[in-house]
Tab-separated table of C-alpha atoms in Angstrom:
chain	number	residue	atom	x	y	z
A	15	SER	CA	3.714	5.381	-17.309
A	16	GLN	CA	1.640	2.680	-15.649
A	17	LYS	CA	-1.002	4.216	-13.414
A	18	ILE	CA	-3.756	3.279	-11.032
A	19	GLU	CA	-6.277	6.069	-10.556
A	20	GLN	CA	-8.900	6.402	-7.880
A	21	ASN	CA	-11.321	9.196	-7.166
A	22	SER	CA	-9.490	11.294	-4.621
A	23	GLU	CA	-12.670	12.985	-3.445
A	24	ALA	CA	-14.121	11.603	-0.234
A	25	LEU	CA	-17.262	9.517	-0.613
A	26	ASN	CA	-20.114	9.964	1.866
A	27	ILE	CA	-22.673	7.154	2.032
A	28	GLN	CA	-25.653	6.701	4.318
A	29	GLU	CA	-25.471	3.715	6.632
A	30	GLY	CA	-27.179	0.654	5.170
A	31	LYS	CA	-26.650	1.721	1.556
A	32	THR	CA	-24.147	0.248	-0.887
A	33	ALA	CA	-20.851	2.092	-1.275
A	34	THR	CA	-19.178	1.821	-4.684
A	35	LEU	CA	-15.562	2.851	-5.236
A	36	THR	CA	-13.880	3.075	-8.629
A	37	CYS	CA	-10.369	2.146	-9.739
A	38	ASN	CA	-9.102	2.805	-13.275
A	39	TYR	CA	-5.808	1.656	-14.741
A	40	THR	CA	-3.940	3.222	-17.646
A	41	ASN	CA	-1.023	2.336	-19.904
A	42	TYR	CA	-0.927	-1.309	-18.953
A	43	SER	CA	-3.004	-4.414	-18.343
A	44	PRO	CA	-2.559	-5.777	-14.834
A	45	ALA	CA	-2.899	-9.513	-14.413
A	46	TYR	CA	-4.797	-8.825	-11.206
A	47	LEU	CA	-6.065	-5.994	-9.028
A	48	GLN	CA	-6.069	-5.847	-5.248
A	49	TRP	CA	-8.050	-3.802	-2.766
A	50	TYR	CA	-6.706	-2.738	0.620
A	51	ARG	CA	-8.262	-0.940	3.569
A	52	GLN	CA	-6.282	1.681	5.483
A	53	ASP	CA	-7.331	3.271	8.749
A	54	PRO	CA	-5.777	6.596	9.855
A	55	GLY	CA	-2.225	6.189	11.123
A	56	ARG	CA	-2.094	2.483	10.307
A	57	GLY	CA	-0.741	0.272	7.533
A	58	PRO	CA	-3.018	-0.964	4.734
A	59	VAL	CA	-4.692	-4.343	5.139
A	60	PHE	CA	-5.357	-6.632	2.183
A	61	LEU	CA	-9.036	-7.262	1.472
A	62	LEU	CA	-9.624	-8.845	-1.917
A	63	LEU	CA	-7.906	-9.794	-5.130
A	64	ILE	CA	-9.454	-10.261	-8.549
A	65	ARG	CA	-7.712	-11.681	-11.607
A	66	GLU	CA	-8.172	-10.261	-15.106
A	67	ASN	CA	-10.065	-13.357	-16.225
A	68	GLU	CA	-12.535	-13.053	-13.338
A	69	LYS	CA	-15.580	-10.841	-13.713
A	70	GLU	CA	-16.562	-10.701	-10.069
A	71	LYS	CA	-15.344	-11.760	-6.631
A	72	ARG	CA	-17.224	-11.710	-3.339
A	73	LYS	CA	-16.256	-11.877	0.306
A	74	GLU	CA	-18.984	-11.365	2.882
A	75	ARG	CA	-20.362	-7.826	2.250
A	76	LEU	CA	-17.594	-7.005	-0.227
A	77	LYS	CA	-17.786	-7.401	-3.998
A	78	VAL	CA	-15.159	-6.550	-6.589
A	79	THR	CA	-15.545	-6.487	-10.360
A	80	PHE	CA	-12.924	-6.321	-13.115
A	81	ASP	CA	-13.837	-4.911	-16.523
A	82	THR	CA	-10.932	-5.178	-18.967
A	83	THR	CA	-12.866	-3.290	-21.642
A	84	LEU	CA	-13.386	-0.252	-19.448
A	85	LYS	CA	-9.996	-0.810	-17.758
A	86	GLN	CA	-11.766	-0.516	-14.443
A	87	SER	CA	-12.456	-2.268	-11.161
A	88	LEU	CA	-15.401	-1.477	-8.927
A	89	PHE	CA	-15.372	-2.181	-5.191
A	90	HIS	CA	-18.748	-2.494	-3.471
A	91	ILE	CA	-19.605	-2.624	0.225
A	92	THR	CA	-23.203	-3.644	0.752
A	93	ALA	CA	-25.207	-2.854	3.883
A	94	SER	CA	-22.529	-0.323	4.811
A	95	GLN	CA	-21.766	0.412	8.451
A	96	PRO	CA	-19.966	3.328	10.144
A	97	ALA	CA	-17.140	0.855	10.925
A	98	ASP	CA	-16.513	0.614	7.164
A	99	SER	CA	-15.296	4.219	7.174
A	100	ALA	CA	-11.674	4.168	6.032
A	101	THR	CA	-9.479	4.825	3.005
A	102	TYR	CA	-9.585	2.108	0.366
A	103	LEU	CA	-6.599	1.548	-1.889
A	104	CYS	CA	-6.597	-0.154	-5.265
A	105	ALA	CA	-3.369	-1.769	-6.480
A	106	GLY	CA	-2.257	-3.539	-9.619
A	107	ARG	CA	0.764	-5.564	-10.515
A	108	GLY	CA	3.171	-3.533	-12.688
A	109	ASP	CA	6.322	-4.692	-14.455
A	110	ASP	CA	8.376	-5.294	-11.330
A	111	LYS	CA	6.339	-3.896	-8.480
A	112	ILE	CA	2.829	-3.322	-7.223
A	113	ILE	CA	1.380	0.047	-8.234
A	114	PHE	CA	-0.984	1.697	-5.772
A	115	GLY	CA	-3.681	4.283	-6.368
A	116	LYS	CA	-3.953	7.260	-4.034
A	117	GLY	CA	-6.983	5.801	-2.318
A	118	THR	CA	-10.561	6.937	-1.763
A	119	ARG	CA	-11.761	8.055	1.676
A	120	LEU	CA	-15.108	6.541	2.509
A	121	HIS	CA	-17.353	7.968	5.223
A	122	ILE	CA	-20.406	5.979	6.256
A	123	LEU	CA	-22.863	8.351	7.876
A	124	PRO	CA	-25.021	7.005	10.736
B	17	ASP	CA	2.016	-14.162	16.022
B	18	GLY	CA	3.427	-13.690	12.553
B	19	GLY	CA	3.691	-10.229	11.133
B	20	ILE	CA	5.705	-7.141	10.389
B	21	THR	CA	6.920	-4.824	13.095
B	22	GLN	CA	8.131	-1.301	12.644
B	23	SER	CA	9.685	0.759	15.358
B	24	PRO	CA	9.327	3.291	16.679
B	25	LYS	CA	5.759	4.396	15.884
B	26	TYR	CA	6.713	8.071	16.185
B	27	LEU	CA	10.179	9.491	15.581
B	28	PHE	CA	11.408	13.040	15.916
B	29	ARG	CA	14.722	14.287	14.566
B	30	LYS	CA	16.509	17.540	13.974
B	31	GLU	CA	17.290	18.592	10.437
B	32	GLY	CA	20.699	17.415	9.281
B	33	GLN	CA	20.643	14.164	11.245
B	34	ASN	CA	20.442	10.727	9.698
B	35	VAL	CA	17.804	8.432	11.144
B	36	THR	CA	17.198	4.690	10.724
B	37	LEU	CA	13.745	3.140	10.702
B	38	SER	CA	13.438	-0.477	11.702
B	39	CYS	CA	11.418	-3.137	9.867
B	40	GLU	CA	11.333	-6.796	10.923
B	41	GLN	CA	9.176	-9.646	9.625
B	42	ASN	CA	8.768	-13.226	10.796
B	43	LEU	CA	6.620	-14.321	7.868
B	44	ASN	CA	9.536	-15.877	6.009
B	45	HIS	CA	8.815	-13.634	3.028
B	46	ASP	CA	11.580	-13.115	0.498
B	47	ALA	CA	10.593	-9.650	-0.725
B	48	MET	CA	10.401	-6.508	1.369
B	49	TYR	CA	9.475	-2.934	0.500
B	50	TRP	CA	9.623	0.585	1.866
B	51	TYR	CA	6.944	3.132	0.991
B	52	ARG	CA	6.441	6.724	1.884
B	53	GLN	CA	2.929	8.138	2.292
B	54	ASP	CA	2.108	11.829	2.266
B	55	PRO	CA	-1.382	13.336	2.417
B	56	GLY	CA	-3.011	13.173	-1.008
B	57	GLN	CA	0.005	11.382	-2.528
B	58	GLY	CA	-0.765	7.733	-1.952
B	59	LEU	CA	2.005	5.182	-1.485
B	60	ARG	CA	5.321	5.905	-3.175
B	61	LEU	CA	7.956	3.192	-3.419
B	62	ILE	CA	11.358	4.072	-1.961
B	63	TYR	CA	13.347	0.828	-2.117
B	64	TYR	CA	12.620	-2.857	-2.398
B	65	SER	CA	14.519	-6.075	-1.926
B	66	GLN	CA	13.578	-9.390	-3.455
B	67	ILE	CA	16.321	-11.397	-1.830
B	68	VAL	CA	18.940	-11.086	0.892
B	69	ASN	CA	21.939	-8.898	0.019
B	70	ASP	CA	20.151	-7.394	-2.970
B	71	PHE	CA	17.903	-4.346	-3.291
B	72	GLN	CA	16.659	-1.938	-5.968
B	73	LYS	CA	15.699	1.703	-6.033
B	74	GLY	CA	12.050	2.557	-6.254
B	75	ASP	CA	10.504	5.744	-7.568
B	76	ILE	CA	11.824	8.125	-4.875
B	77	ALA	CA	15.108	6.621	-3.608
B	78	GLU	CA	17.110	9.860	-3.457
B	79	GLY	CA	18.135	10.705	0.116
B	80	TYR	CA	17.430	7.193	1.403
B	81	SER	CA	19.527	4.057	1.859
B	82	VAL	CA	18.731	0.465	2.842
B	83	SER	CA	20.425	-2.799	3.669
B	84	ARG	CA	19.233	-6.386	3.569
B	85	GLU	CA	21.730	-8.481	5.485
B	86	LYS	CA	19.098	-10.821	6.900
B	87	LYS	CA	15.883	-12.148	5.376
B	88	GLU	CA	13.775	-10.862	8.238
B	89	SER	CA	15.197	-7.337	8.447
B	90	PHE	CA	15.106	-4.382	6.030
B	91	PRO	CA	16.107	-1.125	7.785
B	92	LEU	CA	15.681	2.227	6.040
B	93	THR	CA	18.021	5.159	6.683
B	94	VAL	CA	16.709	8.630	5.974
B	95	THR	CA	19.779	10.730	5.324
B	96	SER	CA	20.288	14.447	5.674
B	97	ALA	CA	20.222	14.610	1.863
B	98	GLN	CA	16.485	13.907	1.842
B	99	LYS	CA	14.963	17.349	1.338
B	100	ASN	CA	11.545	16.728	2.830
B	101	PRO	CA	11.788	13.721	5.160
B	102	THR	CA	8.708	14.349	7.312
B	103	ALA	CA	6.217	11.642	6.310
B	104	PHE	CA	4.557	8.356	7.239
B	105	TYR	CA	6.813	5.415	6.344
B	106	LEU	CA	5.419	1.962	5.671
B	107	CYS	CA	7.307	-1.293	5.387
B	108	ALA	CA	5.787	-4.279	3.620
B	109	SER	CA	6.681	-7.820	2.712
B	110	THR	CA	5.274	-9.981	-0.016
B	111	VAL	CA	4.371	-13.584	-0.412
B	112	THR	CA	4.196	-14.795	-3.997
B	113	SER	CA	1.910	-17.688	-4.762
B	114	GLY	CA	0.718	-18.704	-8.195
B	115	GLY	CA	2.077	-15.486	-9.640
B	116	ILE	CA	0.116	-13.362	-7.185
B	117	ASN	CA	1.844	-10.920	-4.832
B	118	GLU	CA	-0.040	-10.077	-1.654
B	119	GLN	CA	1.542	-7.345	0.440
B	120	TYR	CA	1.551	-7.399	4.220
B	121	PHE	CA	2.153	-4.016	5.780
B	122	GLY	CA	3.632	-2.990	9.090
B	123	PRO	CA	1.953	-0.409	11.331
B	124	GLY	CA	4.122	2.430	10.014
B	125	THR	CA	6.516	4.981	11.496
B	126	ARG	CA	5.645	8.653	11.486
B	127	LEU	CA	8.840	10.651	11.133
B	128	THR	CA	8.916	14.345	11.943
B	129	VAL	CA	12.019	16.355	11.139
B	130	THR	CA	12.281	19.933	12.403
């Protein structure tokens, strides 16, 4: 079945460093991948989208890459801040719906 | 302000009772979705509707029902047949542009059934 997999372990990063989150997809080739941020008890918020023919996309301190050979997307937050602490969800377009990964909890330590 | 509203934010029910969760959007989006989120499980699709008066089952539709009588409304009923209804429920709508679907989520309803 079509899957989006993210590291379910929480990621602890020191403030000011770059946080890198990984998203892998299996059994299909999504035309695009999306990244969402979710704070506790709230709905996810769309952050970035990258198409399969794009290598890299940037938005302020955020950078996303798409590697079709590795079947992977990397999500980077540079100059991380404690306010970046949240769960980050990766999603890819499936046959008739968007498939979400389970998310990675990111903690930025002051 | 445009957006998706879900009400109530917290809902408590006794086992054996049906309960309906509200979802309204004023974004003029055609497609709407219901997800369930449990700790460590990620988002699981319950039902979705791509157009008024039409809807499809998602991955975990058993014990749930929906209706889509108006474009802006997509209520979800959690029936007594749902074995483990306590969860965080998220409603979303989608705008499609250039083949890209971007999902807008509501704030969620946390349902507790005892």
